[in-house]
N, CA, C and O atoms as a DFTB+ gen file, in Angstrom:
648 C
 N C O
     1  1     133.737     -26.012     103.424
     2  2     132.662     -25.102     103.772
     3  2     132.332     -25.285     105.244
     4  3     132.589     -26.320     105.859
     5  1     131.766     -24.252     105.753
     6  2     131.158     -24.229     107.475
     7  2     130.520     -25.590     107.821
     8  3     129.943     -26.214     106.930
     9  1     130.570     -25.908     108.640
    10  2     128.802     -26.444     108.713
    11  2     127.771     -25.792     109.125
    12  3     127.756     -24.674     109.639
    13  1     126.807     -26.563     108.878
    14  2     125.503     -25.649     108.850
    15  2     124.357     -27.004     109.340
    16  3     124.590     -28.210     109.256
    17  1     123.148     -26.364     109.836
    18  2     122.466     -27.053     110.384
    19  2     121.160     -27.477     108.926
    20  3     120.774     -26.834     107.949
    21  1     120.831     -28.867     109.474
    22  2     120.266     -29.180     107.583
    23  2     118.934     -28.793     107.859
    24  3     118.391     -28.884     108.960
    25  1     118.260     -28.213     106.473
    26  2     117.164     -27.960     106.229
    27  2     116.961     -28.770     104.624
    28  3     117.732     -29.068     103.711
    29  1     115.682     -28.900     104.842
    30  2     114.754     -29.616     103.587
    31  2     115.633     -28.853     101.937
    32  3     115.597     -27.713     101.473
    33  1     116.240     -29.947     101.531
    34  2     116.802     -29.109     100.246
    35  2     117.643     -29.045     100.131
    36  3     117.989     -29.111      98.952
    37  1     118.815     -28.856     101.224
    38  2     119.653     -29.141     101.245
    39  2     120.949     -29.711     101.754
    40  3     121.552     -30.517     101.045
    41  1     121.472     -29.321     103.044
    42  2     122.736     -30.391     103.783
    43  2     122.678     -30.090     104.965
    44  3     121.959     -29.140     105.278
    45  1     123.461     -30.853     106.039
    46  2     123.695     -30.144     106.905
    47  2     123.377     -31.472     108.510
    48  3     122.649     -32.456     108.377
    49  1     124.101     -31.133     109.827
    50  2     124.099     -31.733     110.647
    51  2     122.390     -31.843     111.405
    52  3     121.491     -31.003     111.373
    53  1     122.411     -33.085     111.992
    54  2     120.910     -32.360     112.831
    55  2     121.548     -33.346     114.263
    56  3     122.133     -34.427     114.320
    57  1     121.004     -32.159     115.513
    58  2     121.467     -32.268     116.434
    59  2     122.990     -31.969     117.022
    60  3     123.880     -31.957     116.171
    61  1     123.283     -31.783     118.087
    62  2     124.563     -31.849     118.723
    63  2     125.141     -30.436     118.977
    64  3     124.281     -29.564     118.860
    65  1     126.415     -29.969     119.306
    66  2     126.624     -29.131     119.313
    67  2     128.008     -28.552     119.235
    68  3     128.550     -29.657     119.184
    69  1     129.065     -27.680     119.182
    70  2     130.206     -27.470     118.561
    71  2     131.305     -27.733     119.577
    72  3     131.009     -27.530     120.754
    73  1     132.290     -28.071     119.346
    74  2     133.276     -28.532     120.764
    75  2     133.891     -27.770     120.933
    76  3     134.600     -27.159     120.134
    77  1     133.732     -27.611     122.231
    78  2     134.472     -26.513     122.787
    79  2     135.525     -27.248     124.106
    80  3     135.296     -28.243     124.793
    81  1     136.807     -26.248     124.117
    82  2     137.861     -26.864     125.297
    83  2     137.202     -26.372     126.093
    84  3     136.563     -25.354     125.827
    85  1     137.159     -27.076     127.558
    86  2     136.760     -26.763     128.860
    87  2     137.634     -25.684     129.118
    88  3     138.497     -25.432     128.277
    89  1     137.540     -24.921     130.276
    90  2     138.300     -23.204     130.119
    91  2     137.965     -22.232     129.590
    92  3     138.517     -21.170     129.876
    93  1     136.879     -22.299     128.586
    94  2     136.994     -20.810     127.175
    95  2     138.362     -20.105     126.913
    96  3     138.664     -18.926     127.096
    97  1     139.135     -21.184     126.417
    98  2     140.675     -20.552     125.639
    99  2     140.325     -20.171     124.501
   100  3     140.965     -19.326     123.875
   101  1     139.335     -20.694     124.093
   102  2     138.976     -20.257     122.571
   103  2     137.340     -20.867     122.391
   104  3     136.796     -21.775     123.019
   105  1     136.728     -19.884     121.142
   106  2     135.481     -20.487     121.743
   107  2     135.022     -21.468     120.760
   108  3     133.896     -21.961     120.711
   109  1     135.870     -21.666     120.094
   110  2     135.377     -23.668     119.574
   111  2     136.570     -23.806     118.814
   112  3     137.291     -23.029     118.187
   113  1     136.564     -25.630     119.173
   114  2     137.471     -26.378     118.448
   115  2     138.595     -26.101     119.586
   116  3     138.396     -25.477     120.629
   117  1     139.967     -26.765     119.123
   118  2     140.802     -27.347     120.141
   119  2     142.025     -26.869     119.622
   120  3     142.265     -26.603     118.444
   121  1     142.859     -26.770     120.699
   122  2     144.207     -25.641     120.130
   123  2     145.726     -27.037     119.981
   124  3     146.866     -26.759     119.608
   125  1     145.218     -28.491     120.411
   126  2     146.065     -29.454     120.513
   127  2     146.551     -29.735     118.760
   128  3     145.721     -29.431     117.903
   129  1     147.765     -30.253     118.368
   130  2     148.385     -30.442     117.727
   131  2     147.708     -31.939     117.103
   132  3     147.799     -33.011     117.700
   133  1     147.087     -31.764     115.906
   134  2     147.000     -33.187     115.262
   135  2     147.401     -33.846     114.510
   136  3     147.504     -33.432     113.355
   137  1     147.850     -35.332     114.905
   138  2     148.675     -36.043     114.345
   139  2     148.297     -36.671     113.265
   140  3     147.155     -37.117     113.155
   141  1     149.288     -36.796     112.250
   142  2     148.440     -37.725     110.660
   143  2     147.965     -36.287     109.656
   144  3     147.222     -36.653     108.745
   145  1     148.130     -35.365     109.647
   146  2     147.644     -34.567     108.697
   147  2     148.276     -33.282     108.482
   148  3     149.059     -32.834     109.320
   149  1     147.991     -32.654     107.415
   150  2     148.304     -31.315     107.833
   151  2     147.648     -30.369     107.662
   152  3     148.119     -29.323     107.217
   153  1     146.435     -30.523     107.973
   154  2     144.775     -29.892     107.723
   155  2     143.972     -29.992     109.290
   156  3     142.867     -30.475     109.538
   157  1     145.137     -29.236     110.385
   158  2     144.945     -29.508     111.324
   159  2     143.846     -28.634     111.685
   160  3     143.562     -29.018     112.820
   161  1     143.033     -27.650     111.377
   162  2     142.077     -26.987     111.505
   163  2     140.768     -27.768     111.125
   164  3     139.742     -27.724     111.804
   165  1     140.894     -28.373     110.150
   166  2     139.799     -29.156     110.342
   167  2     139.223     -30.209     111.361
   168  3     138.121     -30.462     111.848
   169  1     140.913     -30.853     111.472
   170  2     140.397     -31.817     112.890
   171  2     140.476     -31.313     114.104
   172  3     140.375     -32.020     115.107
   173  1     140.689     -29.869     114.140
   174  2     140.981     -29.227     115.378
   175  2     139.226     -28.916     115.908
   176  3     138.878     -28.688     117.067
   177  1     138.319     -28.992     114.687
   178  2     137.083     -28.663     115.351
   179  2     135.995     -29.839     114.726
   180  3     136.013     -30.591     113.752
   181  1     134.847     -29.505     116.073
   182  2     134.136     -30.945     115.392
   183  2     132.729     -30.625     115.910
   184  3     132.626     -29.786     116.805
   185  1     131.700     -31.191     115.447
   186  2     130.452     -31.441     116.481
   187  2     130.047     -32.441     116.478
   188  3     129.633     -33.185     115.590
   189  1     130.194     -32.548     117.987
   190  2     129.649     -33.826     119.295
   191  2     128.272     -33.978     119.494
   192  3     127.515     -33.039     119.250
   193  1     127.894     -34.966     119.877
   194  2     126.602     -35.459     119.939
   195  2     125.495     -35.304     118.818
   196  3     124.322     -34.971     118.988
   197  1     126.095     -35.600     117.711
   198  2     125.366     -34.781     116.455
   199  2     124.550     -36.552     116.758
   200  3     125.037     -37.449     117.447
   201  1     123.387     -36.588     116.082
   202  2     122.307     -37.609     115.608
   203  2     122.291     -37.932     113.949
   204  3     122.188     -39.080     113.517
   205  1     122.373     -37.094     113.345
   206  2     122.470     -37.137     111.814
   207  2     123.008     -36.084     110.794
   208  3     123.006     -34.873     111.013
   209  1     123.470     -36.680     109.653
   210  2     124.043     -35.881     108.842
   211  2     123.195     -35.764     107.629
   212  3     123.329     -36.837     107.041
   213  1     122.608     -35.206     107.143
   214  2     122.174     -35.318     106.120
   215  2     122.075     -34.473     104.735
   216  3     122.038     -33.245     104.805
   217  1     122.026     -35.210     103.323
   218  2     122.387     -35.008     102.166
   219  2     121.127     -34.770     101.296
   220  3     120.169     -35.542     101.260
   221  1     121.211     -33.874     100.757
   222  2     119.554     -34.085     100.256
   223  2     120.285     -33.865      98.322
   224  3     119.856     -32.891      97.703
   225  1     120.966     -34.493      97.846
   226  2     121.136     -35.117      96.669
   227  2     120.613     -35.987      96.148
   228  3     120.183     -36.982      96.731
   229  1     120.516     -35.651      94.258
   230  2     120.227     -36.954      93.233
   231  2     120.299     -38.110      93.551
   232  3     121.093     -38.491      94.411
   233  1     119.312     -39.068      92.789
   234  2     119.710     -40.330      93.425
   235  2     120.847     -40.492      92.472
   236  3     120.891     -39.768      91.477
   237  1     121.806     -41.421      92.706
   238  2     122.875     -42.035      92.103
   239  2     124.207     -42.476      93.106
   240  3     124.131     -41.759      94.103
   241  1     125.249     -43.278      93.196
   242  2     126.401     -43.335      93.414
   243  2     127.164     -42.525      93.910
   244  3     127.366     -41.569      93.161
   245  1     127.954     -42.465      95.345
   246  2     128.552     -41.505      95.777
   247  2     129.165     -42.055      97.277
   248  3     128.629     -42.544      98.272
   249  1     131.067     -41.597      96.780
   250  2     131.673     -42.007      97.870
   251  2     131.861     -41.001      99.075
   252  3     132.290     -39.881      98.799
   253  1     131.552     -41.337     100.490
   254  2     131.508     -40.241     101.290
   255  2     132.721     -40.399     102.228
   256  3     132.953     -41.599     102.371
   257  1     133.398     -39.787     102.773
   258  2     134.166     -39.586     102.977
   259  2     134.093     -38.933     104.382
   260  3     133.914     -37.720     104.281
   261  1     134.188     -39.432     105.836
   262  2     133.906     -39.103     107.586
   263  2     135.310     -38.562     107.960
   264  3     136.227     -39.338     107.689
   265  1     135.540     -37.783     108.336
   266  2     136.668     -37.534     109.140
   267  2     136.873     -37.184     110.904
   268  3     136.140     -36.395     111.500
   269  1     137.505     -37.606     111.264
   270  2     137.054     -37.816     112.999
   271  2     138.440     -37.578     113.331
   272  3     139.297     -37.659     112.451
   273  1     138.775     -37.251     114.693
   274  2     139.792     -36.618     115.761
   275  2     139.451     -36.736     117.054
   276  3     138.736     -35.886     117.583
   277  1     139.876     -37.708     117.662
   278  2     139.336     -37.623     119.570
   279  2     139.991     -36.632     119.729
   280  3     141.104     -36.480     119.226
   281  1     139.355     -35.714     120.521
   282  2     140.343     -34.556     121.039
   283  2     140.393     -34.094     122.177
   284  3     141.009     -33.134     122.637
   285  1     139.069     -35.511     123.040
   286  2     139.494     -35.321     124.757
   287  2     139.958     -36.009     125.346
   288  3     139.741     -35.898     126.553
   289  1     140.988     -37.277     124.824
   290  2     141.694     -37.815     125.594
   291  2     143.416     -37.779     125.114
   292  3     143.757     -38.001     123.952
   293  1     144.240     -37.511     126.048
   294  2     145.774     -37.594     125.649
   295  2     146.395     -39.092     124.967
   296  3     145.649     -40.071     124.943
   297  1     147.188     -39.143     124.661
   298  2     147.704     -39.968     124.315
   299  2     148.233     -40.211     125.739
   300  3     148.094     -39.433     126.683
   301  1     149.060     -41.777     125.767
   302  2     149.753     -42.045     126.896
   303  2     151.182     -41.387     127.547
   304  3     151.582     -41.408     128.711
   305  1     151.761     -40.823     126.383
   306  2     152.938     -40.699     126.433
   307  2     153.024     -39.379     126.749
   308  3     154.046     -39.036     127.344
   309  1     151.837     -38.183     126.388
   310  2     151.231     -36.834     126.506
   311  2     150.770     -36.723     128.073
   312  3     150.705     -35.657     128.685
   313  1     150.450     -38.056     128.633
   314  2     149.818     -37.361     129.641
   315  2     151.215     -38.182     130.884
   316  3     150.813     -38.127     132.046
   317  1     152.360     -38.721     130.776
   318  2     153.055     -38.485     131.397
   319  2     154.063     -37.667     131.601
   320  3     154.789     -37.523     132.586
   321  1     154.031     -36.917     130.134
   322  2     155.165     -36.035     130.278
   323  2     154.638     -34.564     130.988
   324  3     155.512     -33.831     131.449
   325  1     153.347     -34.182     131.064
   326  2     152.692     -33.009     131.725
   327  2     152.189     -33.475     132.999
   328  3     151.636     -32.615     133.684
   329  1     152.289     -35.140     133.661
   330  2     151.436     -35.666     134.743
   331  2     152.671     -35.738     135.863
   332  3     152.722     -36.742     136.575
   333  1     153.831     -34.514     136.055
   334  2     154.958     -34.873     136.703
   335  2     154.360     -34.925     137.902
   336  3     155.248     -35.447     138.577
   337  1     153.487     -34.744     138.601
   338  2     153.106     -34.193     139.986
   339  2     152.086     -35.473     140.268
   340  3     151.538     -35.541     141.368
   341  1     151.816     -36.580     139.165
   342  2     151.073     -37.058     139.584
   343  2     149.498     -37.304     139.395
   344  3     148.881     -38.366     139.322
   345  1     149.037     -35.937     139.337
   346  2     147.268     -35.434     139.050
   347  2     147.288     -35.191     137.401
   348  3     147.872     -34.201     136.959
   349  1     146.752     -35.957     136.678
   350  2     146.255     -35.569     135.334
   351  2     145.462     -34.553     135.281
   352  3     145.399     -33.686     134.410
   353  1     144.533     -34.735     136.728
   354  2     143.235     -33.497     136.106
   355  2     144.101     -32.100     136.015
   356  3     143.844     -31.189     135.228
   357  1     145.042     -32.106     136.851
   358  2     145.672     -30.513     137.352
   359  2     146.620     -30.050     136.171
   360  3     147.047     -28.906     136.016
   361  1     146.919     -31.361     135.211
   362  2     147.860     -30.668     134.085
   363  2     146.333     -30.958     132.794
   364  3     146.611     -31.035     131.597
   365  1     145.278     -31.049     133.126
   366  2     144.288     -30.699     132.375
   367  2     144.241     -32.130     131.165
   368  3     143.569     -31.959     130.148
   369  1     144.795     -33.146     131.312
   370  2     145.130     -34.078     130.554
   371  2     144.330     -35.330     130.480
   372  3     144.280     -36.273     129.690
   373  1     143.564     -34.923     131.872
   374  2     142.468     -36.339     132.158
   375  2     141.518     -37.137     130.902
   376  3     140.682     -36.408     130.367
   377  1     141.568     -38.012     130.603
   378  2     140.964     -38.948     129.585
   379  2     139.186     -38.864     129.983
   380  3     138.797     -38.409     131.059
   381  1     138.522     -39.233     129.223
   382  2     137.189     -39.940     129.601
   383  2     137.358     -41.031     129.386
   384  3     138.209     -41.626     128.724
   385  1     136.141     -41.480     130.221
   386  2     135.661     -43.034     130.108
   387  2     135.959     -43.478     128.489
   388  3     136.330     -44.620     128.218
   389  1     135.801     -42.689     127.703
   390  2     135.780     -43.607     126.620
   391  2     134.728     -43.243     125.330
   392  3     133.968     -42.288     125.491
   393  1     134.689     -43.913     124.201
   394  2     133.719     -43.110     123.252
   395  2     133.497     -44.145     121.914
   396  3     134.345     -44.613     121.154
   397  1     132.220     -44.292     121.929
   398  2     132.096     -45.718     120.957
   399  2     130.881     -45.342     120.853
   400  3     130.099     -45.083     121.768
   401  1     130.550     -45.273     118.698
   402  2     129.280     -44.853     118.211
   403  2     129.516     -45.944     116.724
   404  3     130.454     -46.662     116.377
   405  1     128.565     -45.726     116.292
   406  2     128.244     -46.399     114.742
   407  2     127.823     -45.163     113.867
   408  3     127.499     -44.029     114.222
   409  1     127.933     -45.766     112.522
   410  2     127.729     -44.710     111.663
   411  2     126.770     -45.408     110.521
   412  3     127.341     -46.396     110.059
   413  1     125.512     -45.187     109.950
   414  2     124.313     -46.382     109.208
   415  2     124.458     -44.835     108.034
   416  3     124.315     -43.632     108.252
   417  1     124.763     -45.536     106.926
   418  2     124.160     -44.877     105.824
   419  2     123.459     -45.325     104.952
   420  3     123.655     -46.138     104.048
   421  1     122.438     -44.621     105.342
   422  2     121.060     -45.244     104.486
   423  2     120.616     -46.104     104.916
   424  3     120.035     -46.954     104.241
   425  1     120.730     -46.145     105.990
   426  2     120.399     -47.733     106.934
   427  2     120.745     -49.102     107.253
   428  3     120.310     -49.994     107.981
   429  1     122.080     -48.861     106.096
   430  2     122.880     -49.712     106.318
   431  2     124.287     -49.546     107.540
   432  3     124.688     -48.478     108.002
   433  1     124.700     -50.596     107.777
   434  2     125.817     -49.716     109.012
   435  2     127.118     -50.190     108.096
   436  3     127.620     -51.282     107.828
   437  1     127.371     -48.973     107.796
   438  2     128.897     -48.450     107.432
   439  2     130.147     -48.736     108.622
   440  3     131.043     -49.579     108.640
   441  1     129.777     -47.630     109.606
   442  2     130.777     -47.579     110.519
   443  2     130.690     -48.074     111.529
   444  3     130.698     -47.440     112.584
   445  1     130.547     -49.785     111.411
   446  2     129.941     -50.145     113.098
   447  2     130.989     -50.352     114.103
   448  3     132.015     -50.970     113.820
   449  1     130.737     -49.784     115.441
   450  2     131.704     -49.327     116.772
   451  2     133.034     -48.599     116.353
   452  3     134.191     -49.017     116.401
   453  1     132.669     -47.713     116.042
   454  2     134.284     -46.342     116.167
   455  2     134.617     -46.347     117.920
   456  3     133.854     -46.425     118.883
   457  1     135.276     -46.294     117.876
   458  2     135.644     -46.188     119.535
   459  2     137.071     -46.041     119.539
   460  3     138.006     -46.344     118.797
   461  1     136.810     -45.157     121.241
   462  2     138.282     -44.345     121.272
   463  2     139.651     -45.641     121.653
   464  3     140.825     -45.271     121.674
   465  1     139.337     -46.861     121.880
   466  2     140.154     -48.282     122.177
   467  2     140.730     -48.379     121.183
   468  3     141.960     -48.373     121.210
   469  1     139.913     -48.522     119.775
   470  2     140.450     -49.510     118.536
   471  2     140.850     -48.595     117.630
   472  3     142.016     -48.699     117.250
   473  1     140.080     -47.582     117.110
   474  2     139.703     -46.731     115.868
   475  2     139.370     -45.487     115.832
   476  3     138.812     -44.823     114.959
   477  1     139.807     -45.200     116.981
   478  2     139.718     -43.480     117.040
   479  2     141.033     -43.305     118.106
   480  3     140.656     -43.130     119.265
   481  1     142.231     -43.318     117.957
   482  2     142.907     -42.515     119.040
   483  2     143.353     -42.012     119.149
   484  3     143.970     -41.851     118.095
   485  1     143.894     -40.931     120.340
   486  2     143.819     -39.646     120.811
   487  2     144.866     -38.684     119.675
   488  3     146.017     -38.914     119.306
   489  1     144.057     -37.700     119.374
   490  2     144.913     -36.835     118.617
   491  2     145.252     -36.862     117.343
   492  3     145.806     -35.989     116.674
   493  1     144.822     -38.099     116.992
   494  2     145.128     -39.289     115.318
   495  2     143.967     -37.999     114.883
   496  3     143.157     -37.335     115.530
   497  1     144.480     -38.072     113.073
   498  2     143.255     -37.925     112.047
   499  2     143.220     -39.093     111.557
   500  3     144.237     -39.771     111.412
   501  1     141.729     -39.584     111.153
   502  2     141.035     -40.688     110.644
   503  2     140.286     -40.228     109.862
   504  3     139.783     -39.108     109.950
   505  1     140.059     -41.230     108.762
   506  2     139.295     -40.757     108.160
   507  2     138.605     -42.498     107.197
   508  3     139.314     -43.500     107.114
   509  1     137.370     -42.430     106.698
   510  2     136.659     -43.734     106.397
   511  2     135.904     -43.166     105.298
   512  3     134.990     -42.346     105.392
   513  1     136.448     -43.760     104.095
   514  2     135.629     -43.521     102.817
   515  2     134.478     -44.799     102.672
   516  3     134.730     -45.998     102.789
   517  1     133.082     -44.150     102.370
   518  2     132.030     -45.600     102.983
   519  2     131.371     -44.666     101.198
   520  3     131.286     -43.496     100.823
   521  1     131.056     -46.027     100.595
   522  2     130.179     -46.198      99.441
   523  2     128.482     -46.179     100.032
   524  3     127.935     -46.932     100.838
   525  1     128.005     -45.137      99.359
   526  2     126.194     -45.227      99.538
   527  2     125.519     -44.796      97.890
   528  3     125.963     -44.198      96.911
   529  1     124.500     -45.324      98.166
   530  2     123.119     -44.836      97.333
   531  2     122.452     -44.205      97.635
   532  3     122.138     -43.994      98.806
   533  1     121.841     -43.493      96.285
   534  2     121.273     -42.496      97.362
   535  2     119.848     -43.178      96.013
   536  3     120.071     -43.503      94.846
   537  1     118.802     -43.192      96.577
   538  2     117.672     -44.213      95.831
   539  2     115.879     -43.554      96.206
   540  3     115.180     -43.728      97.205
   541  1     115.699     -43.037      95.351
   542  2     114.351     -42.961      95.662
   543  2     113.530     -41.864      96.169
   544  3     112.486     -41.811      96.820
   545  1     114.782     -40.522      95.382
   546  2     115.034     -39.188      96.205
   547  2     114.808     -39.093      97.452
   548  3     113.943     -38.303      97.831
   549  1     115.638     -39.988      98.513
   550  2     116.009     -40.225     100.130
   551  2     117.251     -39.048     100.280
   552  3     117.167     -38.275     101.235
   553  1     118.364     -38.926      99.361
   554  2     119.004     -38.447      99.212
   555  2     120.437     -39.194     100.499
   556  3     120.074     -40.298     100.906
   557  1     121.364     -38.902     100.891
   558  2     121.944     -39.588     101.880
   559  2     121.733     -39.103     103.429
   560  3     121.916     -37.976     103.890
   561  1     121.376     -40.065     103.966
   562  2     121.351     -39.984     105.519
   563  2     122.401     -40.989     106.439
   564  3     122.555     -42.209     106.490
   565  1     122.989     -39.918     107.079
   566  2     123.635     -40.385     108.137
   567  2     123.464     -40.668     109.275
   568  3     123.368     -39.724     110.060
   569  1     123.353     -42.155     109.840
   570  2     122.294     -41.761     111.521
   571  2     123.938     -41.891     112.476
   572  3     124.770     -42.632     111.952
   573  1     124.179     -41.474     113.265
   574  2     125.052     -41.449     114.102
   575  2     124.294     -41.734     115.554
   576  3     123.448     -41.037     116.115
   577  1     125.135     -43.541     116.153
   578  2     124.121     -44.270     116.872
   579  2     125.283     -44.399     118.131
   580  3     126.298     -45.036     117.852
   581  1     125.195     -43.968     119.142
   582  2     126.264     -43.483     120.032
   583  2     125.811     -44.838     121.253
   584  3     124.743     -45.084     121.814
   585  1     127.204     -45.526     121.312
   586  2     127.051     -46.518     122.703
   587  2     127.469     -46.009     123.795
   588  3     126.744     -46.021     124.789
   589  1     128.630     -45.503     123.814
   590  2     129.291     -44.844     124.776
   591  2     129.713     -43.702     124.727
   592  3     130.285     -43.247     123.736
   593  1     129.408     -42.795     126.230
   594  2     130.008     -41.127     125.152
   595  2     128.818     -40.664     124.043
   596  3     127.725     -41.086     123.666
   597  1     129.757     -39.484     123.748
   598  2     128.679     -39.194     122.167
   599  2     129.352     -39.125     121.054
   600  3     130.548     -39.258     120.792
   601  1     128.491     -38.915     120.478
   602  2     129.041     -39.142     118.547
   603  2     129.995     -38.572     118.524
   604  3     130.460     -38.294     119.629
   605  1     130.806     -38.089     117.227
   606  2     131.881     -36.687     117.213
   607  2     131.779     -36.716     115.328
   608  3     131.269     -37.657     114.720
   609  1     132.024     -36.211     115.049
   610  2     132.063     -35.747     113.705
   611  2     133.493     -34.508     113.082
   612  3     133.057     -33.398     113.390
   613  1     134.200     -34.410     112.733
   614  2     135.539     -33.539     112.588
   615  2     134.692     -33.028     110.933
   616  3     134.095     -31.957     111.040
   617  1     134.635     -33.522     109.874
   618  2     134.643     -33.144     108.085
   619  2     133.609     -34.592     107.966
   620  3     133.103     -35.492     108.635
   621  1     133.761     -33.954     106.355
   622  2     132.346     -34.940     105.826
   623  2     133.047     -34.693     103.799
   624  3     133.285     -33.723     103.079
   625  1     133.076     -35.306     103.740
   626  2     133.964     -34.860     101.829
   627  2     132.547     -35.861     101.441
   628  3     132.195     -36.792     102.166
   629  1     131.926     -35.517     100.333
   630  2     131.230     -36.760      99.307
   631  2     131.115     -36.016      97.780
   632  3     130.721     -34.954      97.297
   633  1     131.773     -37.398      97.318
   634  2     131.913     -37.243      95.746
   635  2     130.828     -38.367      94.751
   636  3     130.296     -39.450      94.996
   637  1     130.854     -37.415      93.501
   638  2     129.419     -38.296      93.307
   639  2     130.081     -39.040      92.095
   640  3     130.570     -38.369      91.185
   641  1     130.109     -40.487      92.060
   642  2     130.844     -41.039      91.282
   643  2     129.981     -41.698      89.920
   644  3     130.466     -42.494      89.115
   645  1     128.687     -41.189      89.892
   646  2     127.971     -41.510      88.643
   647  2     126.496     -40.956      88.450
   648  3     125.873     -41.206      87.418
């Protein structure tokens, strides 16, 4: 399904906004080839700098399921074969500094330091199935706690296992 921005009741991201390639080649999500899947439309689009995800479900048991895609930095091997001249920025290939967030569900930290070094890299699909409760009609909350860079978010799957 789309995403959608959450309201009381029911789902949806809060904060951030949809990724778009620098240029307007297209007006969201990324036209690069992703590696590890073949559900490349999903990791082809994402929203960045999101703050929270949230679930407004039963309390009970339920595995959730993050899916993530860096999709602004090249791989190494990507950005020498287009860097013949030398200038990355000019074959459009230039990396950022870098990108490292946590992921707390329910206030616990699930996903602590994703970062584009260890556990996110370039072009990869990833994906992290994290066990929560949902207790006390809180329903599930996702805080997305950004060190470096901003958050990113690609899919979100949660199954309710009782």
């Amino acid at each position: 399904m789309p995403e959608q921005e959450y309201t009381p009741g029911g789902w949806g991201y809060v904060g951030g906004k949809v990724y778009k390639l620098p240029g307007e080649r297209l007006p969201y999500g990324s036209d690069r080839d992703i590696l590890g899947t073949g559900y490349d439309a999903l990791y082809e689009t994402q929203r960045v700098g999101l703050s929270q995800f949230r679930l407004d479900v039963p309390d009970g048991e339920y595995e959730v399921t993050l899916h993530f895609a860096e999709l602004e930095a090249a791989p190494a091997a990507e950005q020498l074969v287009y860097n013949l001249a030398g200038n990355s920025a000019a074959a459009g290939a230039t990396p950022k500094a870098g990108r490292s967030f946590s992921v707390l569900a329910n206030g616990v930290a699930a996903l602590p330091n994703l970062s584009t070094a260890t556990t996110l890299p370039a072009l990869q699909a990833v994906s992290y199935k994290v066990p929560v409760s949902a207790r006390g009609g809180r329903g599930i909350i996702l805080d997305f706690q950004p060190q470096t860079g901003e958050t990113i978010l690609n899919g979100l799957q949660v199954k309710r296992l009782n």
